[in-house]
mmCIF file of C-alpha atoms in Angstrom:
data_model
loop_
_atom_site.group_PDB
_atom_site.id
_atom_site.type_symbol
_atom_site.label_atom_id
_atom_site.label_comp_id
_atom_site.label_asym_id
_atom_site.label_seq_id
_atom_site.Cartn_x
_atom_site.Cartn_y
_atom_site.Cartn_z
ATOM 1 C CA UNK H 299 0.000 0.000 0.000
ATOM 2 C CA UNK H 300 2.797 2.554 1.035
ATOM 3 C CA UNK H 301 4.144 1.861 -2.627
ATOM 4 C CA UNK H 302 0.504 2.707 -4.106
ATOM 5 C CA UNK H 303 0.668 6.037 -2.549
ATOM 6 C CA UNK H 304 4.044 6.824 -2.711
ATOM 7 C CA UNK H 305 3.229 6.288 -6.772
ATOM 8 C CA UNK H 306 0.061 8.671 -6.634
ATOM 9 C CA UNK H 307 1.772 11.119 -4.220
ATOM 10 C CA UNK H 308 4.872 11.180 -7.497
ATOM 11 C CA UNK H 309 1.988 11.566 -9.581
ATOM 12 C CA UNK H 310 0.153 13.773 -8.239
ATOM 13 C CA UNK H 311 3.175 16.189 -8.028
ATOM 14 C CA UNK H 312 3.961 16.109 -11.478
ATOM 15 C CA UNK H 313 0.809 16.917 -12.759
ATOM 16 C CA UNK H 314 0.159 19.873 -10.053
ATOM 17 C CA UNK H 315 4.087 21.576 -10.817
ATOM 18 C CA UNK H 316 3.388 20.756 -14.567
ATOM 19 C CA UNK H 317 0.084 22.533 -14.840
ATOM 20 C CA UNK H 318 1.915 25.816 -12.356
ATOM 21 C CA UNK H 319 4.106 26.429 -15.745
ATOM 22 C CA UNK H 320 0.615 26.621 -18.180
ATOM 23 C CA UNK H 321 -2.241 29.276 -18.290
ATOM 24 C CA UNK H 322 -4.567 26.588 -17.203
ATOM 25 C CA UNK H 323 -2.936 26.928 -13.748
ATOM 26 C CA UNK H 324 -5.308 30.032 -12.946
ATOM 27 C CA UNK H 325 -8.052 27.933 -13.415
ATOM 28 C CA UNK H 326 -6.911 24.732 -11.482
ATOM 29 C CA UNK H 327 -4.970 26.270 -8.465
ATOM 30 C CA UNK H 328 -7.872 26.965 -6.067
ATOM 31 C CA UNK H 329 -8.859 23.455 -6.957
ATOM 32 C CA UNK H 330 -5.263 22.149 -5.846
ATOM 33 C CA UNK H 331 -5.139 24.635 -3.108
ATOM 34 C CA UNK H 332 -8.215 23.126 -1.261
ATOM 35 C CA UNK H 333 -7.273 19.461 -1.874
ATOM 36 C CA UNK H 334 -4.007 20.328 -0.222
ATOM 37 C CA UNK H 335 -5.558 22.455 2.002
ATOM 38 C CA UNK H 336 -7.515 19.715 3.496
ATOM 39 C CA UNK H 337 -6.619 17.596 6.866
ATOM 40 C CA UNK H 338 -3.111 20.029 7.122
ATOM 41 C CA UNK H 339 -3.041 21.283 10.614
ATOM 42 C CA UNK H 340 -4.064 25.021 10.872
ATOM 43 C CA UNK H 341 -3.696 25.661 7.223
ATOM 44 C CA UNK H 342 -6.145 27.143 5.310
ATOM 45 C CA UNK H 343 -6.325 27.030 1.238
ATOM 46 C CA UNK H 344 -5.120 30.733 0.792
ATOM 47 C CA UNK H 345 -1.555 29.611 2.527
ATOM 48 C CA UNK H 346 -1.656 26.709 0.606
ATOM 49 C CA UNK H 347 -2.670 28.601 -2.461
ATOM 50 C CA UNK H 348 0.331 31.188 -1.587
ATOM 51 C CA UNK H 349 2.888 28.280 -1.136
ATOM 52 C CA UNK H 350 2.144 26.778 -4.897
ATOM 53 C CA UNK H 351 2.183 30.955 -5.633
ATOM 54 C CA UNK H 352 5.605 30.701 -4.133
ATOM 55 C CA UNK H 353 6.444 27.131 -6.086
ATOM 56 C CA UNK H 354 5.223 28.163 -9.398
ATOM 57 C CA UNK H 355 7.343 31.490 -9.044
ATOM 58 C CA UNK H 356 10.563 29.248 -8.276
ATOM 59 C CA UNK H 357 9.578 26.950 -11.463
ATOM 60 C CA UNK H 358 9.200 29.344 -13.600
ATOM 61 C CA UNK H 359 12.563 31.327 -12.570
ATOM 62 C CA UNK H 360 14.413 27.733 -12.410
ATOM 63 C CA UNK H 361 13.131 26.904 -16.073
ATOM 64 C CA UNK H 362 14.051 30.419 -17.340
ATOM 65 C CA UNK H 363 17.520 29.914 -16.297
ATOM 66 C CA UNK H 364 17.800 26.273 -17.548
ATOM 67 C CA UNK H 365 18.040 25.183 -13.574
ATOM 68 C CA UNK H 366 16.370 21.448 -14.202
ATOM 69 C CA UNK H 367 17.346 20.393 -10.532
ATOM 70 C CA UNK H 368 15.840 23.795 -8.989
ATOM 71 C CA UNK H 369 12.786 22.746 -11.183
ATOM 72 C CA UNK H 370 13.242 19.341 -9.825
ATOM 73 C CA UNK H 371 13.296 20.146 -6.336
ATOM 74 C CA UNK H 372 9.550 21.929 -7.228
ATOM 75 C CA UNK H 373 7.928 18.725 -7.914
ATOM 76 C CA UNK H 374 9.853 16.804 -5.455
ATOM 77 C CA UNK H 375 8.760 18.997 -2.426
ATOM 78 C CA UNK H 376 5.305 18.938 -3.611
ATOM 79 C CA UNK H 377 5.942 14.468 -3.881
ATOM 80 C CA UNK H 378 6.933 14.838 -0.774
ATOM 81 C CA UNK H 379 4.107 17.026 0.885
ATOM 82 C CA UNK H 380 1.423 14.627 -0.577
ATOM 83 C CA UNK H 381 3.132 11.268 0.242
ATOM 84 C CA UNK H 382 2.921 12.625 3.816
ATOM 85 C CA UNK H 383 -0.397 13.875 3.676
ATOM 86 C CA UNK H 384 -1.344 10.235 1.740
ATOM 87 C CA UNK H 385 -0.153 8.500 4.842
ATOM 88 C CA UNK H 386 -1.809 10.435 7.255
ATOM 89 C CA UNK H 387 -4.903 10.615 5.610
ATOM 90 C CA UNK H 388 -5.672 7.471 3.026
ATOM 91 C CA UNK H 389 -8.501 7.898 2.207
ATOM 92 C CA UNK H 390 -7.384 11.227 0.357
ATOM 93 C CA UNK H 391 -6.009 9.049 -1.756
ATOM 94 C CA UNK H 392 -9.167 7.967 -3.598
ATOM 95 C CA UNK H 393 -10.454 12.296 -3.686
ATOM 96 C CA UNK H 394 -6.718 12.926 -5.181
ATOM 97 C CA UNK H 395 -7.227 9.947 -8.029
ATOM 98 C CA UNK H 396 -10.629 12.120 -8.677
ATOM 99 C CA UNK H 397 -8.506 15.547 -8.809
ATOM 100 C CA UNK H 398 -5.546 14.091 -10.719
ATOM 101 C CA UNK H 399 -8.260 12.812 -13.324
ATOM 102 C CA UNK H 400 -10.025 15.960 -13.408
ATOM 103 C CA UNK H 401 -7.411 17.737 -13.989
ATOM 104 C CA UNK H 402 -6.103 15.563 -17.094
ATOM 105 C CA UNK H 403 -8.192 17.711 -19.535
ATOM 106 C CA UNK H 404 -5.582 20.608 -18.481
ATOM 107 C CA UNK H 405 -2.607 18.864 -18.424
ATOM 108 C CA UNK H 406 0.274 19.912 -21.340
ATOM 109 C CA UNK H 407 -0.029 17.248 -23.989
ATOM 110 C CA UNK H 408 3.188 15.425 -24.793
ATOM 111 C CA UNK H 409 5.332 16.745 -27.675
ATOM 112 C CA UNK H 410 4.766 14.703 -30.361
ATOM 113 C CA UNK H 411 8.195 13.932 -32.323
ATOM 114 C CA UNK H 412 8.224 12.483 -35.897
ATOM 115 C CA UNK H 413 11.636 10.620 -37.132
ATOM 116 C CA UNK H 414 11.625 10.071 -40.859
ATOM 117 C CA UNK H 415 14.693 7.540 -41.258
ATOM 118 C CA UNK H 416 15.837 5.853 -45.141
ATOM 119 C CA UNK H 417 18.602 4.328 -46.143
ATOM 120 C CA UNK H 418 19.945 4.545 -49.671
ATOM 121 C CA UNK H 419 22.318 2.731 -51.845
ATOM 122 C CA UNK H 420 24.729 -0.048 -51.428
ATOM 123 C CA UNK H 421 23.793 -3.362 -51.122
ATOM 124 C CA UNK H 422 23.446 -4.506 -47.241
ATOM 125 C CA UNK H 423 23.376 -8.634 -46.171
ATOM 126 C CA UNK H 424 22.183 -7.804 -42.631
ATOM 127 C CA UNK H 425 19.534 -6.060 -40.541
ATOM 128 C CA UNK H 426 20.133 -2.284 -40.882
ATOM 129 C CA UNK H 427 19.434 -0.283 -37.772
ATOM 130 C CA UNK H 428 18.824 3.370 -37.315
ATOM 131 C CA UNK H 429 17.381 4.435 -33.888
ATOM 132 C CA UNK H 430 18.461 6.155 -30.886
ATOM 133 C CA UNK H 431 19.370 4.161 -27.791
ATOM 134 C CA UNK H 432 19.037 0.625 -28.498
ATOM 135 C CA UNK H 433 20.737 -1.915 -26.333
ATOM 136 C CA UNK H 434 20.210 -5.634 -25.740
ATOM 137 C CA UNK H 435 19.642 -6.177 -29.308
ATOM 138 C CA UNK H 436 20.662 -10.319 -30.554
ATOM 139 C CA UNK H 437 20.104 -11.083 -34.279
ATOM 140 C CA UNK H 438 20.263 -14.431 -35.428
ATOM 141 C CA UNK H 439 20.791 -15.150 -39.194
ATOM 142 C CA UNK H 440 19.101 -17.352 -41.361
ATOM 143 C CA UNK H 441 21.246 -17.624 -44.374
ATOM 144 C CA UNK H 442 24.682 -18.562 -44.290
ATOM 145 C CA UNK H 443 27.953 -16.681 -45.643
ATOM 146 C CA UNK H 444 27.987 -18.776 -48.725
ATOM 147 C CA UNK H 445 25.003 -17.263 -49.810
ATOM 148 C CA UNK H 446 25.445 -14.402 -50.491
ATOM 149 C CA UNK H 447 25.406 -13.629 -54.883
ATOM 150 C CA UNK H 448 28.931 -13.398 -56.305
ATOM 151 C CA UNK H 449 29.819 -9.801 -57.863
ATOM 152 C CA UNK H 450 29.332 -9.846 -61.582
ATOM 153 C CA UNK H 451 26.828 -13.428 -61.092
ATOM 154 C CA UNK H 452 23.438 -12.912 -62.595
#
Protein backbone atom coordinates (compact mmCIF):
# COMPACT_ATOMS: atom_id res chain seq x y z
CA UNK A 1 0.00 0.00 0.00
CA UNK A 2 2.80 2.55 1.04
CA UNK A 3 4.14 1.86 -2.63
CA UNK A 4 0.50 2.71 -4.11
CA UNK A 5 0.67 6.04 -2.55
CA UNK A 6 4.04 6.82 -2.71
CA UNK A 7 3.23 6.29 -6.77
CA UNK A 8 0.06 8.67 -6.63
CA UNK A 9 1.77 11.12 -4.22
CA UNK A 10 4.87 11.18 -7.50
CA UNK A 11 1.99 11.57 -9.58
CA UNK A 12 0.15 13.77 -8.24
CA UNK A 13 3.18 16.19 -8.03
CA UNK A 14 3.96 16.11 -11.48
CA UNK A 15 0.81 16.92 -12.76
CA UNK A 16 0.16 19.87 -10.05
CA UNK A 17 4.09 21.58 -10.82
CA UNK A 18 3.39 20.76 -14.57
CA UNK A 19 0.08 22.53 -14.84
CA UNK A 20 1.92 25.82 -12.36
CA UNK A 21 4.11 26.43 -15.74
CA UNK A 22 0.62 26.62 -18.18
CA UNK A 23 -2.24 29.28 -18.29
CA UNK A 24 -4.57 26.59 -17.20
CA UNK A 25 -2.94 26.93 -13.75
CA UNK A 26 -5.31 30.03 -12.95
CA UNK A 27 -8.05 27.93 -13.42
CA UNK A 28 -6.91 24.73 -11.48
CA UNK A 29 -4.97 26.27 -8.46
CA UNK A 30 -7.87 26.96 -6.07
CA UNK A 31 -8.86 23.45 -6.96
CA UNK A 32 -5.26 22.15 -5.85
CA UNK A 33 -5.14 24.64 -3.11
CA UNK A 34 -8.22 23.13 -1.26
CA UNK A 35 -7.27 19.46 -1.87
CA UNK A 36 -4.01 20.33 -0.22
CA UNK A 37 -5.56 22.46 2.00
CA UNK A 38 -7.51 19.72 3.50
CA UNK A 39 -6.62 17.60 6.87
CA UNK A 40 -3.11 20.03 7.12
CA UNK A 41 -3.04 21.28 10.61
CA UNK A 42 -4.06 25.02 10.87
CA UNK A 43 -3.70 25.66 7.22
CA UNK A 44 -6.14 27.14 5.31
CA UNK A 45 -6.32 27.03 1.24
CA UNK A 46 -5.12 30.73 0.79
CA UNK A 47 -1.56 29.61 2.53
CA UNK A 48 -1.66 26.71 0.61
CA UNK A 49 -2.67 28.60 -2.46
CA UNK A 50 0.33 31.19 -1.59
CA UNK A 51 2.89 28.28 -1.14
CA UNK A 52 2.14 26.78 -4.90
CA UNK A 53 2.18 30.96 -5.63
CA UNK A 54 5.60 30.70 -4.13
CA UNK A 55 6.44 27.13 -6.09
CA UNK A 56 5.22 28.16 -9.40
CA UNK A 57 7.34 31.49 -9.04
CA UNK A 58 10.56 29.25 -8.28
CA UNK A 59 9.58 26.95 -11.46
CA UNK A 60 9.20 29.34 -13.60
CA UNK A 61 12.56 31.33 -12.57
CA UNK A 62 14.41 27.73 -12.41
CA UNK A 63 13.13 26.90 -16.07
CA UNK A 64 14.05 30.42 -17.34
CA UNK A 65 17.52 29.91 -16.30
CA UNK A 66 17.80 26.27 -17.55
CA UNK A 67 18.04 25.18 -13.57
CA UNK A 68 16.37 21.45 -14.20
CA UNK A 69 17.35 20.39 -10.53
CA UNK A 70 15.84 23.80 -8.99
CA UNK A 71 12.79 22.75 -11.18
CA UNK A 72 13.24 19.34 -9.83
CA UNK A 73 13.30 20.15 -6.34
CA UNK A 74 9.55 21.93 -7.23
CA UNK A 75 7.93 18.72 -7.91
CA UNK A 76 9.85 16.80 -5.45
CA UNK A 77 8.76 19.00 -2.43
CA UNK A 78 5.31 18.94 -3.61
CA UNK A 79 5.94 14.47 -3.88
CA UNK A 80 6.93 14.84 -0.77
CA UNK A 81 4.11 17.03 0.89
CA UNK A 82 1.42 14.63 -0.58
CA UNK A 83 3.13 11.27 0.24
CA UNK A 84 2.92 12.62 3.82
CA UNK A 85 -0.40 13.88 3.68
CA UNK A 86 -1.34 10.23 1.74
CA UNK A 87 -0.15 8.50 4.84
CA UNK A 88 -1.81 10.44 7.25
CA UNK A 89 -4.90 10.62 5.61
CA UNK A 90 -5.67 7.47 3.03
CA UNK A 91 -8.50 7.90 2.21
CA UNK A 92 -7.38 11.23 0.36
CA UNK A 93 -6.01 9.05 -1.76
CA UNK A 94 -9.17 7.97 -3.60
CA UNK A 95 -10.45 12.30 -3.69
CA UNK A 96 -6.72 12.93 -5.18
CA UNK A 97 -7.23 9.95 -8.03
CA UNK A 98 -10.63 12.12 -8.68
CA UNK A 99 -8.51 15.55 -8.81
CA UNK A 100 -5.55 14.09 -10.72
CA UNK A 101 -8.26 12.81 -13.32
CA UNK A 102 -10.02 15.96 -13.41
CA UNK A 103 -7.41 17.74 -13.99
CA UNK A 104 -6.10 15.56 -17.09
CA UNK A 105 -8.19 17.71 -19.53
CA UNK A 106 -5.58 20.61 -18.48
CA UNK A 107 -2.61 18.86 -18.42
CA UNK A 108 0.27 19.91 -21.34
CA UNK A 109 -0.03 17.25 -23.99
CA UNK A 110 3.19 15.43 -24.79
CA UNK A 111 5.33 16.74 -27.67
CA UNK A 112 4.77 14.70 -30.36
CA UNK A 113 8.19 13.93 -32.32
CA UNK A 114 8.22 12.48 -35.90
CA UNK A 115 11.64 10.62 -37.13
CA UNK A 116 11.63 10.07 -40.86
CA UNK A 117 14.69 7.54 -41.26
CA UNK A 118 15.84 5.85 -45.14
CA UNK A 119 18.60 4.33 -46.14
CA UNK A 120 19.94 4.54 -49.67
CA UNK A 121 22.32 2.73 -51.85
CA UNK A 122 24.73 -0.05 -51.43
CA UNK A 123 23.79 -3.36 -51.12
CA UNK A 124 23.45 -4.51 -47.24
CA UNK A 125 23.38 -8.63 -46.17
CA UNK A 126 22.18 -7.80 -42.63
CA UNK A 127 19.53 -6.06 -40.54
CA UNK A 128 20.13 -2.28 -40.88
CA UNK A 129 19.43 -0.28 -37.77
CA UNK A 130 18.82 3.37 -37.31
CA UNK A 131 17.38 4.44 -33.89
CA UNK A 132 18.46 6.16 -30.89
CA UNK A 133 19.37 4.16 -27.79
CA UNK A 134 19.04 0.63 -28.50
CA UNK A 135 20.74 -1.92 -26.33
CA UNK A 136 20.21 -5.63 -25.74
CA UNK A 137 19.64 -6.18 -29.31
CA UNK A 138 20.66 -10.32 -30.55
CA UNK A 139 20.10 -11.08 -34.28
CA UNK A 140 20.26 -14.43 -35.43
CA UNK A 141 20.79 -15.15 -39.19
CA UNK A 142 19.10 -17.35 -41.36
CA UNK A 143 21.25 -17.62 -44.37
CA UNK A 144 24.68 -18.56 -44.29
CA UNK A 145 27.95 -16.68 -45.64
CA UNK A 146 27.99 -18.78 -48.73
CA UNK A 147 25.00 -17.26 -49.81
CA UNK A 148 25.45 -14.40 -50.49
CA UNK A 149 25.41 -13.63 -54.88
CA UNK A 150 28.93 -13.40 -56.31
CA UNK A 151 29.82 -9.80 -57.86
CA UNK A 152 29.33 -9.85 -61.58
CA UNK A 153 26.83 -13.43 -61.09
CA UNK A 154 23.44 -12.91 -62.59
Amino acid sequence: MEAELTALAASGATAFVGLMATEAWNQVRGRVARFLARGEDGEDSEAVDAELEESRVALLAARRSGDEDGAADVTAEWRIRLRRALRDNPEAARELRGLLDELEPHQPAAPTVTVNNSTNGGTYYSQVIQGHDISGLTFNGGGAVGSRPEPGAG
